[in-house]
Every structure is written in C-alpha cells, then in structure tokens.
Amino acid sequence: MREFYLPSTGGMQLRCGVWMPSGEPRAIVQLVHGIAEHIGRYERFGAFLNGHGIAMVADDHMGHGKSIGSGVAGYFPSGWMGAVEDERNLMLHVREQLPGVPCFLMGHSMGSFLSRTFLWRYPDSGIAGCILSGTAWQPPAALWFGLRLCAVEEKRRGPTGTSAVLQKVAFGGYNRKFRPGRTPNDWICSDPSVVDAYEADPLCGGEATVGLAREMLRGLAMNERKENLAKMDKTLPVYFFAGREDPVGAMGRGVRRSAEAFRAAGMRDVTCRLYPGRHELLNEPNYQLVSEELLAWIEAHLPPETAE
C-alpha cells in the first residue's frame, strides 16, 4: 500500500492508501471500511485484487485509524453526509490519476451504509457497480428508539462523549449468539486469530461516540426511505454479500431485506449471496471462495474493452 493524504470535510487530513497492480489497472475498487477499524486491515484483499489487474483505494474515515489527527476518535465532525462527501472527493482524486478506468464502490458494514447513501446522493457518479458487504436493514421502530436514546445520551455526555448504555444497546447483542464468548468481538469472525489481531490492534476497537452513533442511525434511516431508494441509478449493478452468522445483518435476513428494497425501487441488476461465516467474510476461512466469486462478478460487469 502506498499512503497519501487528502483533506476531509471534517477539517482534518484523511490517511488514504492505494494498492496498484504491476501493470495498468483494468478497474479500481474504492473500499469504504467499517466502524472502529482502518484500511490497513485490507492488505490481503488489496493484494488479491492486484493479482488480477485491479487497483484498490481507500481512506481511514474521520476519527478512525490514522485520520484522527487533532479530532476525536470515533467521531464524524462534519456528520454523515460529510463522510459521504469524503468518499466522493477520494473518487474524484483517483479518477484524475487514473482517467477512464472503471470504478467499483465497495463498502463493508458502516462503510456499506455510507456507500448506500452515496448511491442516492450521487446517482450520476458514473461508477461501474457497487458492492455491499455485511450490510443491514433496521426496522423503523428500532431506528426511532436508537435516535431517541442518542438524544438522551447526547445531553448527558455530549456528541463527542461515549455512553456505556448506548454501546450496549447498539453493539452488545452481537456476541449473544456466540456464547460463551471468548472475547467481546467473537461476532466479527470465526477465526480466533483474526479476533485476537483486531483486539491487539491499537487502531481498532474503542467505543463509538454518541455523535457517531447518532449519525450512523440517521444514515440508516435516510437509506431506507422509499424516496431516497428511488433516486438511485436503476441500471447500476449491485452485489450484496454477507455471512449467514452475521448478527449485523440479522443472520442474513437484513441483507436479503435490503436487496429486496433495492429491487422494489426498480434496481435491475441486484445479486445477493450469503455464505457460511460471521461479519467479516474477507477474513473467514472461506475467504478464497468469497473473493473469487466477488472477482467473477466484477469481471462480468467490466466494459468489454477492459474485461480481459
């Protein structure tokens, strides 16, 4: 990975990374990472794409990884739409560097929520496709309750403070299926070495601020509105994939519900694949199969002149 920095809408510098194949890339995957992690965790996937002639680019979100700077860990100072705008700015930068190369947007977990906002906010972005990993669908009542709780906790803790109550409600249930849990993060992957590496990584984990939880819930609510779903480019290919044991996606139910909502909104090319595994399929033992089938989908959606 080659590092570089771009200015953020939040007033800080974003740590970005690019993984380049040995020759001219035939496509670009712009990766949008999840909450409480960073782009360095995707080295293996970047190398996999490079081995097939595909470049990868990504940034550490505001308040994440090496993009904290003078800001607050786990906080978006310019809000949800500011984070979406950061992804657009990175995309525009990459297109200046690699003009004419097809670009696929790929979001994992919270990054999938940001990517879904990107789809209706910028339907004319010209991307070749969108890949959504470990996404979710929340019932309106759950979103309403979460936002009410955020409002209460924001009065107590402030937007940049953390809340044990909010943390328990938002994330505490994820490990329930995997009791007795070895760690609080067993839900992210069935491979203990991946979980141990996550827990040992100083750039991973930590509690989300009240403000970030509020913004993420607002983003989810906006993404699920019919009027926003209707704004997406109906011809855009979309690929959902997730683990059947992923509690974020309600063990696959929320992922299928999201794909159904896209189809109901008129999206013409929607694929949904569920695999054995938990939240981070790119780190599960079946990583190779998941990656190869994702690659096959990308190649099937490349323009003819770049497909080979």
PDB file of N, CA and C in Angstrom, residues 75-81 84 110 113-114 116-117 120 138 142-148 150-151 154 159 210-225 228:
ATOM      1  N   TYR A  75     -15.537   9.726  15.847  1.00  0.00           N
ATOM      2  CA  TYR A  75     -16.471  10.845  15.685  1.00  0.00           C
ATOM      3  C   TYR A  75     -16.339  11.429  14.283  1.00  0.00           C
ATOM      4  N   PHE A  76     -17.481  11.774  13.663  1.00  0.00           N
ATOM      5  CA  PHE A  76     -17.508  12.449  12.368  1.00  0.00           C
ATOM      6  C   PHE A  76     -17.801  13.934  12.610  1.00  0.00           C
ATOM      7  N   PRO A  77     -16.800  14.804  12.652  1.00  0.00           N
ATOM      8  CA  PRO A  77     -17.064  16.218  12.947  1.00  0.00           C
ATOM      9  C   PRO A  77     -17.948  16.921  11.926  1.00  0.00           C
ATOM     10  N   SER A  78     -17.972  16.440  10.675  1.00  0.00           N
ATOM     11  CA  SER A  78     -18.849  17.062   9.677  1.00  0.00           C
ATOM     12  C   SER A  78     -20.060  16.189   9.355  1.00  0.00           C
ATOM     13  N   GLY A  79     -20.337  15.222  10.228  1.00  0.00           N
ATOM     14  CA  GLY A  79     -21.552  14.428  10.099  1.00  0.00           C
ATOM     15  C   GLY A  79     -21.499  13.348   9.030  1.00  0.00           C
ATOM     16  N   TRP A  80     -22.610  12.663   8.889  1.00  0.00           N
ATOM     17  CA  TRP A  80     -22.731  11.546   7.964  1.00  0.00           C
ATOM     18  C   TRP A  80     -22.494  11.970   6.515  1.00  0.00           C
ATOM     19  N   MET A  81     -23.151  13.048   6.106  1.00  0.00           N
ATOM     20  CA  MET A  81     -23.004  13.480   4.721  1.00  0.00           C
ATOM     21  C   MET A  81     -21.598  13.998   4.448  1.00  0.00           C
ATOM     22  N   VAL A  84     -19.684  10.941   3.547  1.00  0.00           N
ATOM     23  CA  VAL A  84     -20.028  10.538   2.178  1.00  0.00           C
ATOM     24  C   VAL A  84     -19.305  11.432   1.171  1.00  0.00           C
ATOM     25  N   MET A 110     -20.433  -0.414   8.392  1.00  0.00           N
ATOM     26  CA  MET A 110     -20.777   1.004   8.333  1.00  0.00           C
ATOM     27  C   MET A 110     -20.415   1.587   6.974  1.00  0.00           C
ATOM     28  N   PHE A 113     -23.210   1.251   4.675  1.00  0.00           N
ATOM     29  CA  PHE A 113     -24.256   2.262   4.881  1.00  0.00           C
ATOM     30  C   PHE A 113     -23.858   3.581   4.204  1.00  0.00           C
ATOM     31  N   LEU A 114     -22.577   3.950   4.351  1.00  0.00           N
ATOM     32  CA  LEU A 114     -22.086   5.157   3.666  1.00  0.00           C
ATOM     33  C   LEU A 114     -22.210   4.997   2.148  1.00  0.00           C
ATOM     34  N   ARG A 116     -24.342   3.136   0.521  1.00  0.00           N
ATOM     35  CA  ARG A 116     -25.747   3.201   0.121  1.00  0.00           C
ATOM     36  C   ARG A 116     -26.238   4.643   0.067  1.00  0.00           C
ATOM     37  N   THR A 117     -25.750   5.473   0.987  1.00  0.00           N
ATOM     38  CA  THR A 117     -26.082   6.898   0.906  1.00  0.00           C
ATOM     39  C   THR A 117     -25.481   7.505  -0.352  1.00  0.00           C
ATOM     40  N   TRP A 120     -27.667   7.102  -3.602  1.00  0.00           N
ATOM     41  CA  TRP A 120     -28.801   8.005  -3.875  1.00  0.00           C
ATOM     42  C   TRP A 120     -28.399   9.469  -3.849  1.00  0.00           C
ATOM     43  N   GLN A 138     -32.697  -2.006   9.295  1.00  0.00           N
ATOM     44  CA  GLN A 138     -33.248  -1.831  10.630  1.00  0.00           C
ATOM     45  C   GLN A 138     -34.725  -1.446  10.559  1.00  0.00           C
ATOM     46  N   ALA A 142     -36.874   0.386  15.632  1.00  0.00           N
ATOM     47  CA  ALA A 142     -35.534   0.281  16.207  1.00  0.00           C
ATOM     48  C   ALA A 142     -34.733   1.553  15.947  1.00  0.00           C
ATOM     49  N   LEU A 143     -34.872   2.124  14.756  1.00  0.00           N
ATOM     50  CA  LEU A 143     -34.185   3.372  14.445  1.00  0.00           C
ATOM     51  C   LEU A 143     -34.715   4.515  15.303  1.00  0.00           C
ATOM     52  N   TRP A 144     -36.031   4.575  15.473  1.00  0.00           N
ATOM     53  CA  TRP A 144     -36.632   5.625  16.302  1.00  0.00           C
ATOM     54  C   TRP A 144     -36.120   5.525  17.726  1.00  0.00           C
ATOM     55  N   PHE A 145     -36.111   4.307  18.280  1.00  0.00           N
ATOM     56  CA  PHE A 145     -35.641   4.128  19.662  1.00  0.00           C
ATOM     57  C   PHE A 145     -34.163   4.498  19.780  1.00  0.00           C
ATOM     58  N   GLY A 146     -33.352   4.064  18.822  1.00  0.00           N
ATOM     59  CA  GLY A 146     -31.926   4.370  18.855  1.00  0.00           C
ATOM     60  C   GLY A 146     -31.659   5.858  18.812  1.00  0.00           C
ATOM     61  N   LEU A 147     -32.383   6.573  17.970  1.00  0.00           N
ATOM     62  CA  LEU A 147     -32.191   8.020  17.858  1.00  0.00           C
ATOM     63  C   LEU A 147     -32.669   8.741  19.118  1.00  0.00           C
ATOM     64  N   ARG A 148     -33.744   8.259  19.724  1.00  0.00           N
ATOM     65  CA  ARG A 148     -34.204   8.844  20.986  1.00  0.00           C
ATOM     66  C   ARG A 148     -33.155   8.634  22.076  1.00  0.00           C
ATOM     67  N   CYS A 150     -29.955   8.214  21.633  1.00  0.00           N
ATOM     68  CA  CYS A 150     -28.825   9.097  21.312  1.00  0.00           C
ATOM     69  C   CYS A 150     -29.084  10.525  21.803  1.00  0.00           C
ATOM     70  N   ALA A 151     -30.309  10.996  21.629  1.00  0.00           N
ATOM     71  CA  ALA A 151     -30.644  12.355  22.063  1.00  0.00           C
ATOM     72  C   ALA A 151     -30.508  12.491  23.574  1.00  0.00           C
ATOM     73  N   GLU A 154     -26.761  12.249  24.425  1.00  0.00           N
ATOM     74  CA  GLU A 154     -26.023  13.426  23.987  1.00  0.00           C
ATOM     75  C   GLU A 154     -26.162  14.562  24.994  1.00  0.00           C
ATOM     76  N   PRO A 159     -21.846  15.241  22.238  1.00  0.00           N
ATOM     77  CA  PRO A 159     -21.696  14.462  20.990  1.00  0.00           C
ATOM     78  C   PRO A 159     -20.363  13.730  20.876  1.00  0.00           C
ATOM     79  N   VAL A 210     -21.206   9.212  20.982  1.00  0.00           N
ATOM     80  CA  VAL A 210     -22.656   9.388  20.865  1.00  0.00           C
ATOM     81  C   VAL A 210     -22.991  10.023  19.519  1.00  0.00           C
ATOM     82  N   GLY A 211     -22.141  10.988  19.110  1.00  0.00           N
ATOM     83  CA  GLY A 211     -22.393  11.668  17.838  1.00  0.00           C
ATOM     84  C   GLY A 211     -22.287  10.746  16.647  1.00  0.00           C
ATOM     85  N   LEU A 212     -21.318   9.839  16.658  1.00  0.00           N
ATOM     86  CA  LEU A 212     -21.185   8.917  15.535  1.00  0.00           C
ATOM     87  C   LEU A 212     -22.357   7.942  15.497  1.00  0.00           C
ATOM     88  N   ALA A 213     -22.770   7.434  16.655  1.00  0.00           N
ATOM     89  CA  ALA A 213     -23.927   6.538  16.701  1.00  0.00           C
ATOM     90  C   ALA A 213     -25.166   7.234  16.156  1.00  0.00           C
ATOM     91  N   ARG A 214     -25.348   8.493  16.555  1.00  0.00           N
ATOM     92  CA  ARG A 214     -26.493   9.272  16.054  1.00  0.00           C
ATOM     93  C   ARG A 214     -26.438   9.418  14.541  1.00  0.00           C
ATOM     94  N   GLU A 215     -25.253   9.778  14.019  1.00  0.00           N
ATOM     95  CA  GLU A 215     -25.122   9.991  12.580  1.00  0.00           C
ATOM     96  C   GLU A 215     -25.331   8.692  11.803  1.00  0.00           C
ATOM     97  N   MET A 216     -24.823   7.571  12.330  1.00  0.00           N
ATOM     98  CA  MET A 216     -24.998   6.303  11.625  1.00  0.00           C
ATOM     99  C   MET A 216     -26.473   5.906  11.583  1.00  0.00           C
ATOM    100  N   LEU A 217     -27.176   6.110  12.684  1.00  0.00           N
ATOM    101  CA  LEU A 217     -28.606   5.804  12.692  1.00  0.00           C
ATOM    102  C   LEU A 217     -29.374   6.711  11.736  1.00  0.00           C
ATOM    103  N   ARG A 218     -28.983   7.976  11.678  1.00  0.00           N
ATOM    104  CA  ARG A 218     -29.608   8.885  10.711  1.00  0.00           C
ATOM    105  C   ARG A 218     -29.343   8.419   9.289  1.00  0.00           C
ATOM    106  N   GLY A 219     -28.107   7.966   9.042  1.00  0.00           N
ATOM    107  CA  GLY A 219     -27.769   7.460   7.716  1.00  0.00           C
ATOM    108  C   GLY A 219     -28.603   6.246   7.348  1.00  0.00           C
ATOM    109  N   LEU A 220     -28.761   5.316   8.295  1.00  0.00           N
ATOM    110  CA  LEU A 220     -29.592   4.137   8.047  1.00  0.00           C
ATOM    111  C   LEU A 220     -31.033   4.536   7.737  1.00  0.00           C
ATOM    112  N   ALA A 221     -31.556   5.472   8.517  1.00  0.00           N
ATOM    113  CA  ALA A 221     -32.939   5.906   8.301  1.00  0.00           C
ATOM    114  C   ALA A 221     -33.103   6.545   6.927  1.00  0.00           C
ATOM    115  N   MET A 222     -32.155   7.384   6.525  1.00  0.00           N
ATOM    116  CA  MET A 222     -32.220   8.007   5.205  1.00  0.00           C
ATOM    117  C   MET A 222     -32.141   6.968   4.098  1.00  0.00           C
ATOM    118  N   ASN A 223     -31.283   5.972   4.285  1.00  0.00           N
ATOM    119  CA  ASN A 223     -31.105   4.945   3.259  1.00  0.00           C
ATOM    120  C   ASN A 223     -32.360   4.110   3.042  1.00  0.00           C
ATOM    121  N   GLU A 224     -33.175   3.968   4.075  1.00  0.00           N
ATOM    122  CA  GLU A 224     -34.343   3.091   3.983  1.00  0.00           C
ATOM    123  C   GLU A 224     -35.605   3.816   3.512  1.00  0.00           C
ATOM    124  N   ARG A 225     -35.514   5.136   3.335  1.00  0.00           N
ATOM    125  CA  ARG A 225     -36.681   5.868   2.853  1.00  0.00           C
ATOM    126  C   ARG A 225     -36.925   5.570   1.377  1.00  0.00           C
ATOM    127  N   ASN A 228     -35.618   8.059  -1.174  1.00  0.00           N
ATOM    128  CA  ASN A 228     -34.186   8.038  -1.435  1.00  0.00           C
ATOM    129  C   ASN A 228     -33.785   6.813  -2.255  1.00  0.00           C
TER     130      ASN A 228
END
